[in-house]
XYZ file of C-alpha atoms in Angstrom:
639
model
C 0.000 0.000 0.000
C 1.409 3.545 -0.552
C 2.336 6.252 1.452
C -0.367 8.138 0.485
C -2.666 6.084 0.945
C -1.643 4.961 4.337
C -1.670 8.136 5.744
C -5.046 8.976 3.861
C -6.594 5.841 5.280
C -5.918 6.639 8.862
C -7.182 9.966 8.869
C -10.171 8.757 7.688
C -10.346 6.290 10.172
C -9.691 8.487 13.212
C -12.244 10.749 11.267
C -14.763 8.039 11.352
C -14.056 6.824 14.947
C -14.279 10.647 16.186
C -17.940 10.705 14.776
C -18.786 7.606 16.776
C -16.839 8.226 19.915
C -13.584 9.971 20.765
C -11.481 6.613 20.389
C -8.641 8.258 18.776
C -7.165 11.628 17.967
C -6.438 12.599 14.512
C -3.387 11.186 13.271
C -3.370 8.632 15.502
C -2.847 5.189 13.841
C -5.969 2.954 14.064
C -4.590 -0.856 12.834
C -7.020 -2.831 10.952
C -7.465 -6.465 11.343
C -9.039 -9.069 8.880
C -10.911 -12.694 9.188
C -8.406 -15.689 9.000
C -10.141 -17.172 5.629
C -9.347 -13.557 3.929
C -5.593 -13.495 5.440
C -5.412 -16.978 4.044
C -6.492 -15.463 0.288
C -3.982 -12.188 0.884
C -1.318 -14.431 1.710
C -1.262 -16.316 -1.194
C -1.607 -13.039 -3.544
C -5.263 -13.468 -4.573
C -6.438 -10.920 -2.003
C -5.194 -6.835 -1.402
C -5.040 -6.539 1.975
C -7.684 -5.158 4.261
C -6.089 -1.790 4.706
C -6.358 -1.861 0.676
C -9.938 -3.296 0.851
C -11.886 -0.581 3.275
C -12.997 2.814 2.059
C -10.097 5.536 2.783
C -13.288 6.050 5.087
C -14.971 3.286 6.111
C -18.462 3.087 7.990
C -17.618 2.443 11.961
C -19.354 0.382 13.772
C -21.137 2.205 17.062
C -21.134 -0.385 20.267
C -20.868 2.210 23.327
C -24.416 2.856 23.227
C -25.857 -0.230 22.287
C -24.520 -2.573 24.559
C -22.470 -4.464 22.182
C -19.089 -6.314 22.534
C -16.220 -6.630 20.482
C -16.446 -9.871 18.712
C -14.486 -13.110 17.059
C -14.284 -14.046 13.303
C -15.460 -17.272 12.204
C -18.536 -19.349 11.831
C -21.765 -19.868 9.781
C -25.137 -19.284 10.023
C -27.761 -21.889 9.010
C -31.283 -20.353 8.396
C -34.164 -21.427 6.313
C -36.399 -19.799 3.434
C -39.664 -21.640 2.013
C -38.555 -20.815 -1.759
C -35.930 -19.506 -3.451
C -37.225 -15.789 -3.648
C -37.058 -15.849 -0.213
C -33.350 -15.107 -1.028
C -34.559 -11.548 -0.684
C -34.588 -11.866 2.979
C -30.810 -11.754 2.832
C -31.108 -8.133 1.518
C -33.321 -6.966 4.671
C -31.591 -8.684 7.203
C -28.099 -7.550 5.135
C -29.527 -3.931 5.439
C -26.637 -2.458 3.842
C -28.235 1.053 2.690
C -27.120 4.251 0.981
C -28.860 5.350 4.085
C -30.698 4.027 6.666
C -32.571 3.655 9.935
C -30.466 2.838 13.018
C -32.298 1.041 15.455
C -33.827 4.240 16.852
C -35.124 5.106 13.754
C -33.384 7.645 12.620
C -31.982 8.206 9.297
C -27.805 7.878 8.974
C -25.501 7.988 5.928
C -24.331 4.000 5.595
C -22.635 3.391 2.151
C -22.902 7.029 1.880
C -20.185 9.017 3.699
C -22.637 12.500 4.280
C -26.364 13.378 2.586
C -27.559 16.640 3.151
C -30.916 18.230 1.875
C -32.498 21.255 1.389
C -36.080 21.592 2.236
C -36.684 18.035 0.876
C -36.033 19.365 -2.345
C -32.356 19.042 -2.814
C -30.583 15.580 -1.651
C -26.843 15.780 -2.535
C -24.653 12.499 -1.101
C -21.078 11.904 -0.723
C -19.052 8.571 -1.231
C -16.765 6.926 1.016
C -13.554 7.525 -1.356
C -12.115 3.771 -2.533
C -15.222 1.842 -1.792
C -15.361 -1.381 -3.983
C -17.958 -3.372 -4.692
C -17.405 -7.297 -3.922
C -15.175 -7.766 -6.639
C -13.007 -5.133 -6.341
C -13.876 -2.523 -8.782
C -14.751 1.238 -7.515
C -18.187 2.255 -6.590
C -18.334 5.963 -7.475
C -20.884 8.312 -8.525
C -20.565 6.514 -12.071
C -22.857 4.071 -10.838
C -25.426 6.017 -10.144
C -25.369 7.995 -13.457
C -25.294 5.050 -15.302
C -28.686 3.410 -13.195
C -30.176 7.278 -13.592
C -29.199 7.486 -17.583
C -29.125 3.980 -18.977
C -31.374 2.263 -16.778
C -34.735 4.014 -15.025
C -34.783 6.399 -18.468
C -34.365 3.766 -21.225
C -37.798 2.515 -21.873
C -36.414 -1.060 -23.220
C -35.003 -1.391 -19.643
C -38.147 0.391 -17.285
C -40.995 0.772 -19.629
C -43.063 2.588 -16.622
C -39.647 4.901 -16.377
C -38.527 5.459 -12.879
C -39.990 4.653 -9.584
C -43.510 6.763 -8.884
C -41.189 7.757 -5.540
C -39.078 9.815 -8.350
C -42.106 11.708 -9.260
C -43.238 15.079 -7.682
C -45.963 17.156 -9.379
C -45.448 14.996 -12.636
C -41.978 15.963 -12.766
C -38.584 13.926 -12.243
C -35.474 15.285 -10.737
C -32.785 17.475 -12.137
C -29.921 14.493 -11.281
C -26.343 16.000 -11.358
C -22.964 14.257 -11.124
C -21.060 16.792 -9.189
C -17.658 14.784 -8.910
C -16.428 11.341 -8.623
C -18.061 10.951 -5.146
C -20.877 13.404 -5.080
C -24.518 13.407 -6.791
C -27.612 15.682 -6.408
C -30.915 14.990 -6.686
C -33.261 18.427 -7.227
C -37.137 18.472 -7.321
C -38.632 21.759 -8.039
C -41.375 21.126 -4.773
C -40.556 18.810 -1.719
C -40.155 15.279 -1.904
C -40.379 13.893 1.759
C -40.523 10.252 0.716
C -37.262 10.357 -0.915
C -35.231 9.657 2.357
C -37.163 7.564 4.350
C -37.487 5.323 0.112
C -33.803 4.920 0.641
C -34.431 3.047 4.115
C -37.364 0.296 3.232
C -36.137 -3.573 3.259
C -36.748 -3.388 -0.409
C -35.146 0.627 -1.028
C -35.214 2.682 -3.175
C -32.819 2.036 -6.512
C -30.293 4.777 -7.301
C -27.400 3.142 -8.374
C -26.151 -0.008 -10.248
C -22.807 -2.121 -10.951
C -22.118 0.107 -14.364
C -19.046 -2.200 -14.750
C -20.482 -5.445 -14.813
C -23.703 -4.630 -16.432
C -22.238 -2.548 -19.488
C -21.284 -5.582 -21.102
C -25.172 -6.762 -21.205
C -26.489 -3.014 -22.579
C -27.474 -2.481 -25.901
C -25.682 0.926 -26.030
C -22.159 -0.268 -24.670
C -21.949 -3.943 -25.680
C -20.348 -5.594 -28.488
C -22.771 -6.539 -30.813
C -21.769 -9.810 -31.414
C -20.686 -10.541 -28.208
C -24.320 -9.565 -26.819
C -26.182 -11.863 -29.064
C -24.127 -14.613 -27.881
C -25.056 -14.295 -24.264
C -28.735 -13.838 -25.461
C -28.591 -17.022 -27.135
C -26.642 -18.254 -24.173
C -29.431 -17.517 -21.511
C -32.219 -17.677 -23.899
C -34.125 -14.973 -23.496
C -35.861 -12.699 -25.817
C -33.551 -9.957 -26.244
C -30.834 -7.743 -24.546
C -33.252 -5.665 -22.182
C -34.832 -9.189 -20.410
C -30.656 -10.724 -20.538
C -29.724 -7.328 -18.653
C -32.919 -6.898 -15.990
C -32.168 -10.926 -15.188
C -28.479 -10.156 -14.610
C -29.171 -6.990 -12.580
C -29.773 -8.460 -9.295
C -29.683 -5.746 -6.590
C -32.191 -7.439 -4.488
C -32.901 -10.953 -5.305
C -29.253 -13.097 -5.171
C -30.461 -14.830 -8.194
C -27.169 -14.083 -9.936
C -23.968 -14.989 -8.083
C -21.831 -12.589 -10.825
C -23.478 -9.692 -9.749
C -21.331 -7.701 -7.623
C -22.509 -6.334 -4.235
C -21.955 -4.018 -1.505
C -23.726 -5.988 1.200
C -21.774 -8.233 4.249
C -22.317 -11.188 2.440
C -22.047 -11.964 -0.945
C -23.624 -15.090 -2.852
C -21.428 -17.998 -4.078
C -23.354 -20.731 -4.762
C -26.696 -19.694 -6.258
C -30.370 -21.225 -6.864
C -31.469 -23.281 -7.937
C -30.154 -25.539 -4.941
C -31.488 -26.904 -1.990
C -29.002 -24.824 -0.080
C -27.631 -21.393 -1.118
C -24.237 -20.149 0.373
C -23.110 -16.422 1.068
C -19.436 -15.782 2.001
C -17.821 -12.321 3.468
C -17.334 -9.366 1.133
C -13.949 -8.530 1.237
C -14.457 -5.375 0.181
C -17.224 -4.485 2.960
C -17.299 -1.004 4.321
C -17.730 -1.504 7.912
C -15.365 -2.145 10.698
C -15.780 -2.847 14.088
C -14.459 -0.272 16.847
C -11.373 -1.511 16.983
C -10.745 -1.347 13.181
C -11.554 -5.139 12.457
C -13.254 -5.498 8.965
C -16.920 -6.764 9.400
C -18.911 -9.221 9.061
C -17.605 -11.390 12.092
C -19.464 -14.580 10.767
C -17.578 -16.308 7.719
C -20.916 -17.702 5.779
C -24.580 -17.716 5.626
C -25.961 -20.960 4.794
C -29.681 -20.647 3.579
C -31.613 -24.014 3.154
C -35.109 -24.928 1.318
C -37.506 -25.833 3.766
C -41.381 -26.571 4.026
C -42.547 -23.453 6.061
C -44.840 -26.172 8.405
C -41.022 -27.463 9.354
C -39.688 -24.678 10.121
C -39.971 -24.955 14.112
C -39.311 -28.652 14.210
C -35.981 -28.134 12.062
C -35.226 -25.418 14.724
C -36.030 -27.908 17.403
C -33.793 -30.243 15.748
C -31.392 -27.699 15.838
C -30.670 -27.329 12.090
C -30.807 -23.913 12.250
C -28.894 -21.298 14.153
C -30.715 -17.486 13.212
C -34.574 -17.695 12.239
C -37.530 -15.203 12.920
C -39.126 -15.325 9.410
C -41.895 -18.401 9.376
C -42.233 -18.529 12.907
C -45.427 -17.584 15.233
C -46.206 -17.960 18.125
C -47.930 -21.333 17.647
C -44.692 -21.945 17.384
C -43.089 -21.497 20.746
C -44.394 -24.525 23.011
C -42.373 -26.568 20.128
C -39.372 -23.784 20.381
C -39.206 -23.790 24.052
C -39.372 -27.913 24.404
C -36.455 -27.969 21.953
C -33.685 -25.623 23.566
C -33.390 -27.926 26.715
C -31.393 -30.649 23.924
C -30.507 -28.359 21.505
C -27.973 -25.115 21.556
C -29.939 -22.563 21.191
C -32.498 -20.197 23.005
C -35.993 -18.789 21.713
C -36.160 -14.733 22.089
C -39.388 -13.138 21.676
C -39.850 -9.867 20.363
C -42.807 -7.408 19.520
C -43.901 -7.463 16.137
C -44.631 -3.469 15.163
C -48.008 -4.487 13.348
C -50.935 -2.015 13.988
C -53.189 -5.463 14.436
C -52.445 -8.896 14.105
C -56.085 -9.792 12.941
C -57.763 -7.027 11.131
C -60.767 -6.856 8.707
C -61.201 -4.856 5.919
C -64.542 -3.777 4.433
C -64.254 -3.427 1.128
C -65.417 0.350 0.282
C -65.314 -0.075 -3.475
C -67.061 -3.631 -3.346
C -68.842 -4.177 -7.137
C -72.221 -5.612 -4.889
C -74.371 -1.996 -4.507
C -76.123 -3.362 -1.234
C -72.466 -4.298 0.829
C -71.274 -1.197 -1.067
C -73.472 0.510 1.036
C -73.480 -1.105 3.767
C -69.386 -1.052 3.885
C -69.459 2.771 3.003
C -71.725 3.272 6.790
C -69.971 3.777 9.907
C -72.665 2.856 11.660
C -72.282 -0.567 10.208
C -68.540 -0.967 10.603
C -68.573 0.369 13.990
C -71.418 -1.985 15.469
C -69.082 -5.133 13.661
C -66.341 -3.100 15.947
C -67.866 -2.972 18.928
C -69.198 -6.447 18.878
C -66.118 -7.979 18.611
C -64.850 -9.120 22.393
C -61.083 -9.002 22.143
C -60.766 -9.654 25.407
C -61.350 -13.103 24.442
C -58.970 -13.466 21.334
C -56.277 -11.562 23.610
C -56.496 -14.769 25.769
C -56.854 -17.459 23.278
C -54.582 -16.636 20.779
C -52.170 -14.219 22.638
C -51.810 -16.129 26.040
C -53.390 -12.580 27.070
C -50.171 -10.677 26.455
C -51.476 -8.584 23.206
C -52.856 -5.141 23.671
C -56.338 -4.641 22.357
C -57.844 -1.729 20.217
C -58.025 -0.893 17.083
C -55.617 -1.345 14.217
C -52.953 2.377 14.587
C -49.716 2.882 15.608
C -48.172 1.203 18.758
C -47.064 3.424 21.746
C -43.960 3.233 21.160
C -44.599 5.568 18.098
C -43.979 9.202 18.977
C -47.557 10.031 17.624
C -49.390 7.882 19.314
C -52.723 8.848 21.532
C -54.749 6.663 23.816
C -57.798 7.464 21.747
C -56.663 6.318 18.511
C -56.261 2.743 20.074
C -59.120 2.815 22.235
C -62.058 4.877 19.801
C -65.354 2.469 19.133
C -62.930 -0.545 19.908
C -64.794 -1.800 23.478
C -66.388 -5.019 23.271
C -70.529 -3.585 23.674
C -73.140 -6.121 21.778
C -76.338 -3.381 23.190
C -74.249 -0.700 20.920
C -73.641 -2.788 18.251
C -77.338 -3.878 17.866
C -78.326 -0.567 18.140
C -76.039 0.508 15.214
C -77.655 -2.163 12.979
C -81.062 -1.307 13.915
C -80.861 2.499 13.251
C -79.548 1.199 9.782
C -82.983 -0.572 9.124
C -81.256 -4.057 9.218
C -84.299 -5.309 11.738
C -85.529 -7.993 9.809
C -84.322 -11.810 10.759
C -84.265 -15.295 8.934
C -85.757 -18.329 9.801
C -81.969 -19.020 11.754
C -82.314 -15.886 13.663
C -79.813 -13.779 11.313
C -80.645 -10.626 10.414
C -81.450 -9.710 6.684
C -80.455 -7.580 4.022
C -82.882 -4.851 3.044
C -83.611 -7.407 -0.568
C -84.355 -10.177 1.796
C -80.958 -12.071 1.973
C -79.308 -12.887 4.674
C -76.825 -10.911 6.382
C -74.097 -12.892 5.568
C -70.272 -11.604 4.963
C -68.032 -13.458 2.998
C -64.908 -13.097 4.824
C -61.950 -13.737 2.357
C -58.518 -15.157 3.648
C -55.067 -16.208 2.707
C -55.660 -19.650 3.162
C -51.730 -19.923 4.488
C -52.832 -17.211 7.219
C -53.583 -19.578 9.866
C -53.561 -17.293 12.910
C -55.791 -15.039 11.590
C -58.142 -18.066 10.549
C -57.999 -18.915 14.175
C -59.143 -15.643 14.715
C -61.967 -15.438 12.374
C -63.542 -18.775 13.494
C -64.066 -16.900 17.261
C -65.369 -13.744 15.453
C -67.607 -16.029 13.755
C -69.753 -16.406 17.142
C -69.217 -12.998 18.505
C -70.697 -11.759 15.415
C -73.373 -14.418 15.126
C -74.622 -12.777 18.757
C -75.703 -10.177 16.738
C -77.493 -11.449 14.350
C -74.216 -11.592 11.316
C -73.427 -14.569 10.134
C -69.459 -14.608 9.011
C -68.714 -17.427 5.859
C -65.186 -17.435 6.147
C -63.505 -17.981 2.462
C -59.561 -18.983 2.638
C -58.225 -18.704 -0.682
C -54.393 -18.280 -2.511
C -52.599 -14.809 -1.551
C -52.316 -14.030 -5.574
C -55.749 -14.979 -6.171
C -57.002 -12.666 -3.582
C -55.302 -9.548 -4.880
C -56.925 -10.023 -7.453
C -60.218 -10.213 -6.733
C -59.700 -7.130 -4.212
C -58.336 -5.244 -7.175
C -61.493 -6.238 -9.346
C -63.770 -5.719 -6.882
C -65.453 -9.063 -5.768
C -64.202 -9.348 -2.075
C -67.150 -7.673 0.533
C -64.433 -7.948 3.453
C -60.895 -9.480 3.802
C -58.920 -10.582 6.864
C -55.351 -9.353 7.318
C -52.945 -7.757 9.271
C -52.667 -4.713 10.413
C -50.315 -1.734 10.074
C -47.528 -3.066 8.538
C -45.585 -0.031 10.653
C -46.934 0.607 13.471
C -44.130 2.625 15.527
C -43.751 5.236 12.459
C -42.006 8.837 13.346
C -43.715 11.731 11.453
C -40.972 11.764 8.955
C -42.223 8.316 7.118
C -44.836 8.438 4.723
C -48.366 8.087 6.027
C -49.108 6.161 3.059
C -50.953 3.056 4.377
C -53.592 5.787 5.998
C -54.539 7.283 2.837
C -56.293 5.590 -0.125
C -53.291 5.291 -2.661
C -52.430 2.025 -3.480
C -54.898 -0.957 -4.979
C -52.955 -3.210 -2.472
C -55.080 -1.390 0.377
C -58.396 -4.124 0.981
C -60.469 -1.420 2.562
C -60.127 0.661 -0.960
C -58.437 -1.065 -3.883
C -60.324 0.931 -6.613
C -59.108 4.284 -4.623
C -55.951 3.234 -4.941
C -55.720 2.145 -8.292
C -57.305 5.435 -9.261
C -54.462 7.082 -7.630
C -51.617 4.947 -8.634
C -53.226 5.038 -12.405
C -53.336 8.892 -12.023
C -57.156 8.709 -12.716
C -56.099 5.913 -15.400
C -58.507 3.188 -14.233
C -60.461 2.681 -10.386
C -62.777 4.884 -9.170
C -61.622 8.453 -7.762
C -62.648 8.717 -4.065
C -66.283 9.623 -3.438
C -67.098 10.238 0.104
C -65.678 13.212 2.418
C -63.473 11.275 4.686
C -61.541 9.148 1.406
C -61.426 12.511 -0.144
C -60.031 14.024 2.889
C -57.296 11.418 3.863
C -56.408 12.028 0.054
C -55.991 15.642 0.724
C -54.074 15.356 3.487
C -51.470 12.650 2.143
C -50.880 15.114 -0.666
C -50.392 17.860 1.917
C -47.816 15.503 3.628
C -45.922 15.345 0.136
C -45.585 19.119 0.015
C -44.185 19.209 3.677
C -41.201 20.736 4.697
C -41.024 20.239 8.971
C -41.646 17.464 11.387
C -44.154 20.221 12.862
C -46.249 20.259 9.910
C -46.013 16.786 9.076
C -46.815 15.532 12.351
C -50.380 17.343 12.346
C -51.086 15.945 9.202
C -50.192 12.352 10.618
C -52.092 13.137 13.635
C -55.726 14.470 11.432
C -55.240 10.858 9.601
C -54.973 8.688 12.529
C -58.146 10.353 14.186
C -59.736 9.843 11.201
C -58.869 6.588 10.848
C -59.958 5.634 14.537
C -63.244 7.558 14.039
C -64.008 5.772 11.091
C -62.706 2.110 11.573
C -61.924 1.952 7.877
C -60.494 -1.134 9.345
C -61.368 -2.868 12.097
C -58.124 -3.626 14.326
C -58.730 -5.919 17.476
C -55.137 -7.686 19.362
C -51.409 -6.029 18.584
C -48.928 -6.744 20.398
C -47.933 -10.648 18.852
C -44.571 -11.588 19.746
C -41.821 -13.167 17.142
C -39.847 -15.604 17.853
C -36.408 -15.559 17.307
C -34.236 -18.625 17.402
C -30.865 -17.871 17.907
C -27.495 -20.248 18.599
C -26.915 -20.387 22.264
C -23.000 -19.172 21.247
C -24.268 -16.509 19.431
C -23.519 -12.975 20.743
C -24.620 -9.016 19.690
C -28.278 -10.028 19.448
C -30.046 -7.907 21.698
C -32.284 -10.054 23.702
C -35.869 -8.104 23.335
C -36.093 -5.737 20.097
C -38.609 -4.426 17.877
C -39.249 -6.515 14.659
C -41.051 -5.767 11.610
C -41.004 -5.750 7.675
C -41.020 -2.103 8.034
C -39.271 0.216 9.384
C -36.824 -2.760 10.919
C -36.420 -4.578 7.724
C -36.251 -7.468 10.012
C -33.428 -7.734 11.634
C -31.714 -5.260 9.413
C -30.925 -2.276 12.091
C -29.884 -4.538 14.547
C -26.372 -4.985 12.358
C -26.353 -9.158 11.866
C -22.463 -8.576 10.631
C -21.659 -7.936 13.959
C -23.220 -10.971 15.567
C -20.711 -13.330 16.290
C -20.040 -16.268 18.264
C -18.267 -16.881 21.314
C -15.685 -19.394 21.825
């Protein structure tokens, strides 16, 4: 290594350290260490050394505060998936970001040295000068131009164009390479979502490996060469040969380079799929030792209904994903034979069993019935969740509707608590002052043109907690004259006939983030994406851009609308929390949904030698990604 870059390399690592702790004082000489089965490589010449690997300033790890300990190299960890997409799992655990969420949910720069913004209208981020991706080659700002230019904006590649998240007032960014390490992104109005995009399990795309996917583009290829690997992988053409090979998310493609802790070496299909250490990973531990500590990640096929009694068996050694809490009498039995223990954790979901009347149903009579609050309150208050708290929860949920947890700073009492008390005089009441008086010969009320009031409650059919749940809703609601016809059904197949219009009500979960700040998007409050059961033609109205769907007709969609769009245009946390705070009142007011338990716990089966995993965390898809922002490079085992 030169000199120059010596001396560069430890300034920027008593830089770093400074901004995570007064460790060292500039100048002072910070050694960096390395994992045996990389010395082994560097030894033999097929490796640079570490000090040749890390960014001139790499990402340091923070322990002081969060009760970590320095750790050892060496190991693997066995975990299971139910299919080989599952692979994406690796990315949100691997939660290496251009920035993202710590684990008190605030944004930091990660593969990004700095970010600044201006009013949410100007982003500009910095490199870490000699970053590599995992084989070797510099990631600079020429990877971003080339996924802005030659990627989102060529139509062969994205025929939509860029992400909708791009968009502000129908307009994209001005994007601007300002150097070798620094881009800009510049809307013309603020773009709040921007930021927090860049944090999601599945984030935001601004950049791609320019110097392995150049040989698969149209405008940079040889010609010749090109239609040989077309023909090779036969495919279509060049566009479907580059968007297979351009696997930032997936691990489908073991040539694809990466900047995550892990890289994938032996690729699906397989019954087990390896990752090994990227030698060229940005972070290092406080006392300058390249991460990850843990050699390999060993993912295996599995049945999801084996999951718990592989874990029992102790095949596995880190799994939360396909486990309940069904789950833990078979957990717990196992760890007295097996080395490992069984953490549980709160799940950040706004419900665990929540229903969804369908607002834009295609049937004129549920239509209306759905669009009532009187109706979807007295289904609400009839609903004893004192009872499903018990027998599904072992009593330990919390019980209300479906909003944000209170661990969320914009949480209120009320918003849990609004028309979600278990009253059956109130709920009759409801339905009576709508006119539904009338009964069948089996005591069940009737519709107003003589059927019977019967919902058809769809369901994934591979949802079997919230199938538990429906069968005891079945009898509270039967005590008021409803009868529930539960209908479990494929995931896909349910989409799509929420999309189209056919469902009456769906079962679900809740909130998918529950413990948001007033920074994040407010987006599953406001009807704006088809995925939403309680409004999928709103949505696709929205998403469409009035393309297809049905605008939103009634004062409270309309309103909801209004204020999401007010949240885009915010500038302050002051502004945007009001605007959170209008929603969730609405919300609770409403029950556009109809929450009843939160508060499930997830277990977590974790190798009794493993260390770094904090023993009770939050875990969800979102904002968590997992166990993304609780740093699984720097789990480690002891000796």
């Amino acid at each position: 290594m030169s000199q120059t870059r010596r001396a560069m390399l430890q300034t920027g690592l008593a830089a770093a350290a400074a901004a995570v702790g007064p460790r060292l004082a500039l100048g002072q000489e910070m050694p960096l260490g390395e994992a045996p089965m990389l010395a082994e490589l560097v030894e033999k010449g097929r490796l640079p050394p570490v000090a040749e690997r890390v960014p001139l300033i790499p990402h340091i790890a923070e322990f002081a505060s969060r009760d970590r300990v320095l750790g050892r190299y060496g190991g693997e960890i066995r975990t299971l998936v139910a299919k080989t997409r599952d692979l994406r799992y690796m990315s949100a655990n691997g939660y290496t970001r251009l920035v993202g969420y710590d684990e008190s949910l605030l944004l930091l720069p990660d593969l990004a040295q700095s970010f600044t913004h201006e009013g949410n209208q100007r982003f500009t981020f910095k490199l870490r000068p000699g970053h590599r991706w995992s084989d070797g080659h510099p990631f600079t700002t020429e990877d971003f131009r080339y996924y802005w230019e030659d990627v989102a904006l060529n139509r062969d590649l994205s025929p939509s164009g860029p992400s909708e998240i791009f968009v502000v007032n129908g307009k994209l960014p001005r994007f601007e390479v300002l150097d070798e390490l620094r881009v800009q992104f510049t809307w013309d109005a603020p773009n709040p979502r921007f930021l927090p995009a860049l944090a999601l399990p599945r984030p935001l795309r601004l950049f791609s490996p320019s110097h392995y996917l150049r040989a698969f583009h149209k405008r940079y290829a040889d010609k010749e060469a090109l239609e040989r690997a077309i023909a090779a992988a036969k495919v279509r053409n060049w566009a479907a040969l580059h968007n297979r090979l351009d696997d930032d998310y997936d691990f489908s493609n073991p040539d694809c380079p990466t900047l995550t802790a892990w890289k994938i070496v032996v690729g699906p299909p397989a019954s087990r799929m390896v990752f090994e250490r990227n030698p060229y990973f940005h972070r290092v531990d406080p006392e300058g030792r390249q991460l990850p500590y843990i050699d390999r990640v060993l993912v295996d096929i599995a049945s999801p209904g084996l999951f718990a009694a592989k874990a029992n068996a102790g095949e596995v050694d880190l799994q939360a994903r396909g486990l309940s809490m069904n789950d833990v009498p078979v957990l717990k039995e196992g760890e007295a034979v097996q080395q490992y223990r069984t953490l549980l954790w709160p799940y950040a979901r706004g419900s665990i069993y929540t229903l969804y009347p369908n607002l834009n149903t295609n049937d004129p009579e549920w239509r209306r019935l759905n669009r009532d609050v009187r109706f979807r309150r007295a289904l609400s208050a009839a609903i004893d969740r004192r009872i499903l708290n018990n027998a599904l929860l072992f009593g330990l949920g919390v019980e209300g509707n479906n909003t944000v947890l209170a661990r969320s700073p914009l949480y209120l009492e009320s918003y849990r608590t609004q028309f979600a008390e278990y009253n059956v005089e109130l709920a009759n009441a409801f339905l009576d002052d709508l006119g539904l008086k009338g009964r069948d010969t089996s005591g069940f009320r009737t519709l107003p043109d003589g059927r019977t009031l019967e919902i058809v409650v769809e369901v994934d059919g591979e949802a079997g907690d919230v199938i538990d749940a429906l069968q005891l809703i079945t009898e509270f609601w039967r005590d008021i004259g409803v009868k529930l016809f539960m209908k479990p059904q494929d995931r896909s197949i349910l989409r799509q006939r929420s999309f189209a219009g056919q469902t009456v009500m769906v079962a679900s979960t809740g909130l998918d983030n529950a413990v948001p700040t007033a920074l994040m998007p407010p987006t599953e409050l406001a009807p704006v994406r088809q995925e939403h059961y309680a409004w999928p033609k709103w949505g696709q109205w929205f998403e469409t851009q009035g393309k297809a769907g049905e605008e939103p007709d009634t004062d409270e969609g309309k309103r909801l609308l209004q204020l999401y769009k007010a949240w885009l245009q915010s500038s302050d946390k002051a502004e945007s929390t009001t605007i959170w705070r209008e929603m969730l009142g609405i919300h609770a007011e409403q029950q556009f949904t109809i929450g009843t338990v939160a508060g499930e716990l997830q277990p977590i089966v974790v190798n009794k030698r493993m260390r770094n995993v904090p023993e009770r965390a939050l875990f969800s898809w979102e904002p968590t990604s997992l166990l993304g922002v609780y740093r699984i490079e720097e789990f480690f085992y002891e000796a």
